[in-house]
Short mmCIF file of C-alpha atoms in Angstrom, two decimals:
data_model
loop_
_atom_site.label_atom_id
_atom_site.label_comp_id
_atom_site.label_asym_id
_atom_site.label_seq_id
_atom_site.Cartn_x
_atom_site.Cartn_y
_atom_site.Cartn_z
CA MET A 1 24.96 32.76 45.09
CA ILE A 2 22.43 31.42 42.58
CA ARG A 3 20.38 28.47 43.82
CA VAL A 4 18.48 26.56 41.15
CA VAL A 5 15.47 24.78 42.65
CA GLY A 6 13.54 22.03 40.88
CA ILE A 7 9.77 22.04 41.41
CA GLY A 8 7.96 18.68 41.49
CA LEU A 9 4.39 17.51 40.87
CA ASN A 10 2.94 19.12 43.98
CA GLY A 11 4.42 22.53 43.37
CA LYS A 12 5.51 24.24 46.58
CA ASP A 13 4.59 21.15 48.61
CA SER A 14 7.12 19.05 46.68
CA LEU A 15 9.98 20.94 48.35
CA THR A 16 11.60 20.02 51.64
CA THR A 17 11.36 22.43 54.59
CA GLU A 18 15.00 23.39 54.04
CA VAL A 19 14.50 24.24 50.36
CA LYS A 20 11.27 26.14 51.06
CA SER A 21 13.19 28.27 53.54
CA ILE A 22 15.86 28.99 50.92
CA VAL A 23 13.20 30.14 48.46
CA ILE A 24 11.24 32.28 50.92
CA ASN A 25 14.34 34.04 52.27
CA THR A 26 16.05 34.79 48.97
CA SER A 27 16.52 38.37 47.78
CA ILE A 28 15.42 37.70 44.21
CA LEU A 29 13.08 34.95 43.00
CA ILE A 30 13.16 34.06 39.30
CA GLY A 31 10.96 31.59 37.44
CA SER A 32 8.19 31.10 34.91
CA GLN A 33 4.81 32.64 35.66
CA ARG A 34 3.54 29.15 36.51
CA HIS A 35 6.31 28.53 39.04
CA LEU A 36 6.12 32.00 40.59
CA LYS A 37 2.42 31.45 41.35
CA TYR A 38 3.41 28.72 43.81
CA PHE A 39 5.01 31.48 45.93
CA SER A 40 2.37 34.20 45.67
CA ASP A 41 3.10 35.20 49.29
CA TYR A 42 6.77 35.92 48.52
CA SER A 43 7.54 39.56 49.37
CA GLY A 44 10.88 40.05 47.62
CA THR A 45 11.77 40.93 44.03
CA THR A 46 10.43 38.55 41.37
CA ILE A 47 11.53 38.22 37.75
CA ALA A 48 9.62 36.13 35.19
CA LEU A 49 11.66 33.87 32.90
CA GLU A 50 10.83 34.44 29.26
CA ASN A 51 13.91 33.84 27.11
CA PHE A 52 16.73 31.66 28.45
CA ILE A 53 19.53 33.42 26.56
CA LYS A 54 18.43 36.91 27.65
CA ASP A 55 17.54 35.72 31.15
CA ILE A 56 21.02 34.26 31.70
CA LYS A 57 22.57 37.63 30.84
CA VAL A 58 20.34 39.21 33.48
CA LEU A 59 21.37 36.53 35.99
CA LYS A 60 25.06 37.17 35.35
CA LYS A 61 24.58 40.86 36.12
CA LEU A 62 22.53 40.17 39.25
CA SER A 63 25.05 37.64 40.58
CA LYS A 64 27.73 40.34 40.69
CA ASP A 65 25.67 42.25 43.30
CA ASN A 66 26.26 39.47 45.87
CA LYS A 67 22.52 39.08 46.40
CA SER A 68 20.96 35.69 47.02
CA ILE A 69 19.05 34.49 43.97
CA VAL A 70 16.73 31.50 43.53
CA VAL A 71 15.77 30.25 40.08
CA LEU A 72 12.71 27.98 39.92
CA VAL A 73 12.59 25.28 37.23
CA SER A 74 10.74 22.00 36.65
CA GLY A 75 12.16 18.70 37.87
CA ASP A 76 15.92 18.31 37.71
CA PRO A 77 17.70 21.50 36.55
CA LEU A 78 20.57 19.44 35.13
CA PHE A 79 18.35 17.16 33.04
CA PHE A 80 17.93 18.98 29.71
CA GLY A 81 17.25 22.07 31.78
CA LEU A 82 18.42 25.56 32.58
CA GLY A 83 21.19 24.20 34.80
CA ARG A 84 23.34 23.15 31.84
CA LEU A 85 23.16 26.62 30.31
CA LEU A 86 23.95 28.29 33.64
CA LEU A 87 27.06 26.14 34.06
CA GLN A 88 28.28 27.33 30.67
CA GLU A 89 27.95 30.99 31.63
CA ILE A 90 28.46 31.18 35.40
CA ASN A 91 31.23 29.85 37.64
CA LYS A 92 30.39 26.55 39.34
CA LYS A 93 31.24 27.92 42.78
CA ASP A 94 28.46 30.48 42.39
CA LEU A 95 25.80 27.84 41.68
CA GLU A 96 23.88 25.32 43.79
CA PHE A 97 21.30 22.82 42.53
CA TYR A 98 18.30 21.32 44.32
CA PRO A 99 16.76 18.69 42.00
CA ASN A 100 13.28 17.21 42.05
CA LEU A 101 11.68 14.36 40.11
CA THR A 102 11.93 14.75 36.34
CA SER A 103 8.88 14.59 34.10
CA ILE A 104 10.34 11.54 32.36
CA GLN A 105 10.73 9.71 35.69
CA LEU A 106 7.10 10.47 36.44
CA ALA A 107 5.91 9.41 32.99
CA PHE A 108 7.60 6.00 33.24
CA SER A 109 6.20 5.50 36.75
CA TYR A 110 2.66 6.18 35.49
CA ILE A 111 2.94 3.69 32.61
CA LYS A 112 4.68 1.24 35.00
CA VAL A 113 7.80 0.59 32.91
CA PRO A 114 11.46 0.62 34.14
CA TRP A 115 13.39 3.46 32.53
CA HIS A 116 17.05 2.75 33.35
CA ASP A 117 17.64 1.48 29.79
CA ALA A 118 15.62 4.12 27.94
CA GLN A 119 17.04 6.49 25.32
CA LEU A 120 16.29 10.00 26.61
CA ILE A 121 15.98 12.78 24.05
CA SER A 122 15.00 16.42 24.14
CA ILE A 123 13.78 18.08 20.95
CA HIS A 124 12.82 21.23 22.83
CA GLY A 125 14.24 23.89 20.52
CA ARG A 126 16.66 21.37 18.98
CA ASN A 127 17.03 19.59 15.65
CA LEU A 128 15.62 16.11 15.16
CA ASP A 129 18.81 14.26 14.14
CA GLU A 130 19.23 12.44 17.46
CA LEU A 131 15.59 11.34 17.43
CA ILE A 132 15.82 10.03 13.87
CA LEU A 133 19.06 8.17 14.70
CA SER A 134 17.41 6.53 17.74
CA PHE A 135 14.51 5.36 15.58
CA LYS A 136 16.91 3.95 12.98
CA LYS A 137 18.90 2.11 15.66
CA GLY A 138 15.70 0.46 16.83
CA LYS A 139 15.97 1.46 20.49
CA GLN A 140 13.48 -0.44 22.64
CA LYS A 141 12.46 2.57 24.75
CA ILE A 142 12.67 6.18 23.60
CA ALA A 143 11.47 9.00 25.86
CA ILE A 144 11.09 12.42 24.24
CA LEU A 145 10.79 15.90 25.72
CA THR A 146 8.77 17.84 23.15
CA ASP A 147 8.09 21.50 22.44
CA ASN A 148 5.19 23.49 20.99
CA TYR A 149 6.45 23.00 17.43
CA ASN A 150 7.39 19.30 17.51
CA SER A 151 4.09 17.85 18.68
CA PRO A 152 3.38 14.15 19.37
CA GLN A 153 1.68 13.95 15.94
CA ILE A 154 4.77 15.29 14.18
CA ILE A 155 7.01 12.83 16.04
CA ALA A 156 4.76 9.92 15.02
CA SER A 157 4.77 11.14 11.41
CA ILE A 158 8.57 11.27 11.39
CA TYR A 159 8.73 7.68 12.67
CA LEU A 160 6.28 6.50 9.99
CA SER A 161 8.14 8.33 7.21
CA LEU A 162 11.29 6.35 8.02
CA SER A 163 9.51 3.04 7.15
CA LEU A 164 11.42 1.24 9.89
CA LEU A 165 11.19 -2.41 10.85
CA LYS A 166 10.50 -2.10 14.56
CA SER A 167 6.94 -1.76 15.85
CA TYR A 168 6.13 0.61 18.73
CA ASP A 169 3.33 1.61 21.04
CA VAL A 170 3.39 5.36 21.69
CA TRP A 171 2.46 6.82 25.08
CA VAL A 172 1.59 10.50 25.41
CA CYS A 173 1.60 11.77 29.00
CA GLU A 174 0.07 15.23 29.47
CA ASN A 175 0.00 17.57 32.48
CA LEU A 176 1.47 15.01 34.87
CA GLY A 177 0.31 15.48 38.46
CA ARG A 178 -2.35 18.04 37.60
CA VAL A 179 -6.12 17.66 37.74
CA ASP A 180 -6.23 17.59 33.92
CA GLN A 181 -3.59 14.85 33.65
CA LYS A 182 -4.03 12.53 30.65
CA ILE A 183 -2.09 9.36 29.82
CA ASN A 184 -2.94 7.61 26.55
CA CYS A 185 -1.41 4.93 24.34
CA PHE A 186 -1.60 5.05 20.53
CA SER A 187 -0.28 3.23 17.51
CA PRO A 188 2.07 5.54 15.55
CA GLN A 189 -0.44 5.73 12.68
CA LYS A 190 -3.38 6.58 14.94
CA LEU A 191 -1.35 9.29 16.66
CA ALA A 192 -0.18 10.79 13.36
CA ASP A 193 -3.80 10.90 12.17
CA LEU A 194 -4.91 13.09 15.11
CA LYS A 195 -4.14 16.20 13.09
CA GLN A 196 -6.89 18.37 14.60
CA TYR A 197 -6.26 17.38 18.23
CA GLU A 198 -4.09 19.70 20.30
CA PHE A 199 -2.10 18.07 23.10
CA SER A 200 -1.07 20.07 26.14
CA SER A 201 2.31 21.72 25.72
CA LEU A 202 3.32 19.93 28.95
CA ASN A 203 3.70 16.46 27.45
CA ILE A 204 6.14 13.58 27.35
CA VAL A 205 6.16 11.09 24.45
CA ILE A 206 7.43 7.54 25.03
CA PHE A 207 7.98 4.96 22.28
CA LEU A 208 7.91 1.37 23.62
CA GLU A 209 8.78 -1.61 21.46
CA ASN A 210 5.74 -3.70 20.61
CA ASN A 211 6.56 -7.41 20.68
CA ASN A 212 3.27 -8.68 19.26
CA ILE A 213 3.98 -11.28 16.57
CA ALA A 214 0.62 -11.68 14.84
CA LEU A 215 -0.89 -8.94 12.72
CA ASN A 216 -4.37 -8.01 13.84
CA THR A 217 -7.35 -8.64 11.54
CA GLN A 218 -7.38 -5.10 10.16
CA GLU A 219 -3.61 -5.00 9.54
CA TYR A 220 -3.72 -8.35 7.76
CA ALA A 221 -6.71 -7.36 5.61
CA GLN A 222 -4.90 -4.20 4.48
CA LEU A 223 -1.71 -5.98 3.36
CA PRO A 224 -0.98 -5.41 -0.34
CA VAL A 225 -0.72 -8.32 -2.76
CA LEU A 226 2.80 -7.16 -3.59
CA GLY A 227 5.25 -4.92 -1.75
CA ILE A 228 4.65 -5.33 1.98
CA ARG A 229 6.07 -2.37 3.88
CA ASP A 230 9.37 -3.12 5.64
CA GLU A 231 8.09 -2.19 9.09
CA HIS A 232 5.56 -5.04 9.01
CA PHE A 233 8.33 -7.66 9.18
CA LEU A 234 9.97 -8.83 12.38
CA THR A 235 13.73 -8.47 12.12
CA PHE A 236 17.05 -8.81 13.97
CA LYS A 237 17.13 -6.83 17.23
CA ASP A 238 20.83 -6.00 16.93
CA ARG A 239 20.61 -5.17 13.19
CA PRO A 240 17.09 -3.85 12.58
CA GLY A 241 17.91 -2.60 9.08
CA LEU A 242 19.32 -5.91 7.84
CA MET A 243 16.69 -7.07 5.38
CA THR A 244 15.89 -6.77 1.68
CA LYS A 245 14.09 -3.46 1.29
CA ARG A 246 10.56 -3.30 -0.12
CA GLU A 247 11.49 -1.62 -3.40
CA VAL A 248 14.29 -4.14 -4.01
CA ARG A 249 11.99 -7.08 -3.15
CA ILE A 250 9.53 -5.92 -5.80
CA ALA A 251 12.32 -5.85 -8.40
CA ILE A 252 13.54 -9.31 -7.30
CA LEU A 253 10.07 -10.81 -7.75
CA GLY A 254 9.93 -9.35 -11.25
CA GLU A 255 13.38 -10.70 -12.16
CA LEU A 256 12.41 -14.20 -10.98
CA SER A 257 9.50 -14.37 -13.49
CA LEU A 258 7.42 -16.45 -11.09
CA GLN A 259 4.76 -18.90 -12.25
CA PRO A 260 2.26 -21.12 -10.37
CA LYS A 261 3.16 -24.50 -8.87
CA GLN A 262 6.90 -23.93 -8.72
CA VAL A 263 9.62 -24.93 -6.26
CA ILE A 264 11.63 -21.89 -5.18
CA TRP A 265 14.80 -21.63 -3.14
CA ASP A 266 15.52 -18.45 -1.17
CA ILE A 267 19.17 -18.84 -0.13
CA GLY A 268 20.33 -16.57 2.71
CA ALA A 269 16.71 -15.82 3.54
CA GLY A 270 17.48 -13.63 6.58
CA THR A 271 14.09 -12.45 7.84
CA GLY A 272 12.20 -14.39 5.18
CA SER A 273 10.78 -11.25 3.57
CA VAL A 274 11.42 -12.39 -0.02
CA SER A 275 10.05 -15.89 0.70
CA ILE A 276 6.88 -14.44 2.20
CA GLU A 277 6.32 -12.09 -0.74
CA ILE A 278 6.72 -15.05 -3.13
CA SER A 279 4.35 -17.23 -1.11
CA ARG A 280 1.65 -14.54 -1.11
CA LEU A 281 1.94 -14.08 -4.88
CA SER A 282 1.83 -17.82 -5.60
CA ASN A 283 0.15 -19.90 -2.92
CA THR A 284 0.43 -23.00 -5.13
CA SER A 285 4.24 -22.84 -5.08
CA LYS A 286 6.54 -24.18 -2.37
CA VAL A 287 9.22 -21.84 -1.05
CA TYR A 288 12.27 -23.03 0.88
CA ALA A 289 13.60 -20.20 3.08
CA ILE A 290 17.20 -21.36 3.50
CA GLU A 291 19.16 -19.75 6.34
CA LYS A 292 22.29 -20.79 8.25
CA THR A 293 21.73 -18.87 11.52
CA ALA A 294 19.44 -20.08 14.30
CA VAL A 295 18.33 -16.49 14.94
CA GLY A 296 17.38 -16.12 11.28
CA ILE A 297 15.38 -19.37 11.26
CA ASN A 298 13.54 -18.20 14.38
CA ILE A 299 12.64 -14.87 12.75
CA ILE A 300 11.55 -16.56 9.51
CA THR A 301 9.29 -18.91 11.50
CA LYS A 302 7.76 -15.98 13.38
CA ASN A 303 7.24 -13.97 10.19
CA CYS A 304 5.53 -16.95 8.54
CA LYS A 305 3.15 -17.09 11.49
CA ARG A 306 2.72 -13.30 11.38
CA PHE A 307 1.72 -13.31 7.70
CA ARG A 308 -0.20 -16.62 7.89
CA THR A 309 1.86 -18.24 5.14
CA HIS A 310 1.56 -22.02 4.78
CA ASN A 311 3.79 -22.71 1.77
CA VAL A 312 7.12 -21.43 3.16
CA VAL A 313 9.46 -24.04 4.65
CA PRO A 314 12.19 -22.59 6.94
CA PHE A 315 15.28 -24.71 6.21
CA ALA A 316 18.21 -24.54 8.65
CA LEU A 317 21.36 -25.04 6.57
CA THR A 318 24.39 -26.32 8.49
CA ASN A 319 26.33 -27.55 5.44
CA LEU A 320 26.02 -26.61 1.76
CA GLN A 321 25.77 -30.29 0.84
CA GLU A 322 22.34 -30.31 2.48
CA LEU A 323 21.05 -28.35 -0.53
CA TYR A 324 21.23 -31.57 -2.55
CA GLU A 325 18.51 -33.00 -0.27
CA LEU A 326 15.96 -30.38 -1.34
CA PRO A 327 13.61 -30.78 -4.32
CA SER A 328 15.07 -29.36 -7.53
CA PRO A 329 13.98 -25.72 -7.88
CA ASP A 330 12.36 -23.86 -10.77
CA ARG A 331 13.63 -20.55 -9.39
CA ILE A 332 16.49 -19.63 -7.07
CA PHE A 333 17.05 -16.34 -5.30
CA ILE A 334 20.42 -15.81 -3.60
CA GLY A 335 20.25 -12.98 -1.08
CA GLY A 336 23.22 -14.01 1.05
CA SER A 337 26.11 -16.40 0.60
CA GLY A 338 28.19 -16.26 3.78
CA GLY A 339 31.35 -15.91 1.68
CA LYS A 340 30.60 -19.10 -0.30
CA LEU A 341 28.99 -17.64 -3.40
CA ILE A 342 30.86 -19.76 -5.97
CA GLU A 343 30.21 -23.01 -4.06
CA ILE A 344 26.51 -22.12 -3.90
CA LEU A 345 26.39 -21.35 -7.64
CA GLU A 346 28.03 -24.71 -8.43
CA ILE A 347 25.30 -26.53 -6.50
CA CYS A 348 22.55 -24.39 -8.01
CA GLN A 349 23.84 -25.20 -11.50
CA GLN A 350 23.41 -28.91 -10.79
CA LYS A 351 20.02 -28.67 -9.06
CA LEU A 352 18.18 -26.01 -11.10
CA LYS A 353 15.52 -27.39 -13.44
CA GLU A 354 15.64 -26.87 -17.19
CA ASN A 355 14.52 -23.33 -18.13
CA GLY A 356 15.06 -22.31 -14.50
CA ILE A 357 16.14 -18.82 -13.43
CA ILE A 358 18.60 -17.64 -10.78
CA THR A 359 18.44 -14.10 -9.41
CA ILE A 360 21.29 -12.87 -7.22
CA SER A 361 21.23 -9.77 -5.01
CA LEU A 362 24.70 -8.25 -4.57
CA ALA A 363 25.80 -5.32 -2.44
CA THR A 364 29.49 -5.15 -3.45
CA VAL A 365 31.26 -4.78 -6.80
CA GLU A 366 33.67 -7.57 -5.81
CA ASN A 367 30.87 -10.13 -5.51
CA LEU A 368 29.31 -8.75 -8.67
CA GLY A 369 32.54 -9.29 -10.61
CA MET A 370 32.95 -12.78 -9.15
CA SER A 371 29.39 -13.72 -10.15
CA ILE A 372 29.69 -12.39 -13.70
CA ASN A 373 32.98 -14.25 -14.24
CA TRP A 374 31.40 -17.49 -13.04
CA LEU A 375 28.36 -17.03 -15.29
CA LYS A 376 30.56 -16.34 -18.32
CA ASN A 377 32.85 -19.30 -17.61
CA ASN A 378 29.85 -21.61 -17.26
CA SER A 379 28.02 -20.39 -20.38
CA TRP A 380 25.03 -18.70 -18.73
CA ASN A 381 23.01 -15.80 -20.11
CA TYR A 382 22.64 -12.92 -17.71
CA THR A 383 21.25 -9.41 -17.36
CA LEU A 384 22.30 -6.85 -14.77
CA LEU A 385 20.08 -4.37 -12.96
CA SER A 386 21.56 -1.61 -10.77
CA ILE A 387 19.13 -0.25 -8.18
CA GLN A 388 19.78 3.13 -6.56
CA LEU A 389 16.82 4.54 -4.64
CA SER A 390 16.01 7.28 -2.17
CA ARG A 391 13.02 7.58 0.12
CA SER A 392 11.31 10.75 1.24
CA LEU A 393 11.64 11.83 4.87
CA ALA A 394 9.30 14.39 6.42
CA ILE A 395 11.02 17.05 8.52
CA ALA A 396 8.25 19.15 10.07
CA ASN A 397 6.58 20.77 7.02
CA LEU A 398 9.47 19.98 4.68
CA THR A 399 10.61 16.86 2.81
CA ARG A 400 14.09 15.58 2.14
CA LEU A 401 15.44 12.38 0.55
CA TYR A 402 17.67 9.79 2.16
CA PRO A 403 19.30 7.00 0.13
CA ILE A 404 18.86 3.24 0.35
CA ASN A 405 22.10 1.29 -0.13
CA PRO A 406 22.67 0.50 -3.84
CA VAL A 407 22.03 -3.10 -4.92
CA PHE A 408 22.93 -5.09 -8.05
CA LEU A 409 20.51 -7.75 -9.31
CA LEU A 410 21.87 -10.45 -11.63
CA ARG A 411 19.29 -12.54 -13.50
CA ALA A 412 20.73 -15.66 -15.09
CA ASN A 413 19.58 -18.67 -17.10
CA ARG A 414 21.37 -21.37 -19.05
CA LYS A 415 22.18 -20.83 -22.73
#
């Protein structure tokens, strides 16, 4: 019989009397050098764990001798531990498990945050695909078991390279329960910049969503005049990637040919990212961020507060006819139409000032074709821009590219 015993914070003292007895009376005791030191008075045969794959082969041979074997591990053997590998190689009836508290449980208890809804990931000797996917999905809590290669700094750098829209605080918990225990909270950028600092190999990294609305003084001062990074904007919790990307926003602003003291409509404003970029470029203009969803209006309002913009007006649109109530625009950007693109274009044609410009962002060829047909039938000039971009993504010491969804930009004005 192989008994797999989880060791807790207090080493030998974390075990019950029953489990201690099992360990002391076993024929063979197996564990890391650190775990074996807890039982320095053990008089039987000891074997130090060094390589899981090789060690499991040794265990399989030993189990055939009908000797009692105890394997010491950290925490819960079945939580990203040796237990899973043993179950793949050894019959269940020959295994027993005695779990202890996991390091992730302990980490959450120290930072005083419930963990029942956390995404739990191990990158110990694994690829980073699951971690990257969790970042992209915008999970509120992500707890990560690291290894010597994928340090906290590398994890923070991966997050930053994705240019995501959700903001996190990052906790690094080292040597939990030991005299040299350290628990610190960083911003992702500050953590990534600690290139010369070496964290203990016994660490847990936890990403917690940061719900602060306002940018701090330093963040605000460092904002560019044009091309705010996507991750600075608040966005939809259930669809964190649903916003006009930075590179596309820059192209849109160019296609609009903005001038001072204009009235601008941003139809289907979503998060308000385009409206805010316009307002920062031209603080003498007035921008109407037009959005039909209450959630969208709420996010636009928060983003306006976040970026300290005073010339953006969030406009909740319940009926297209309400567009007639707005001041006639010099420029119109259509980023979303809710399936009513032609109706919107008809209204824009009536309201747009002389020499005005409409720019339309389109994600599908069907809407592109529909728009071009309408422009031709109504005697408008137009130009088409197809945008296909990829961003770099750091993978350890390597770099790969991942694509941004293609976008068509139509720029139109009357003949």
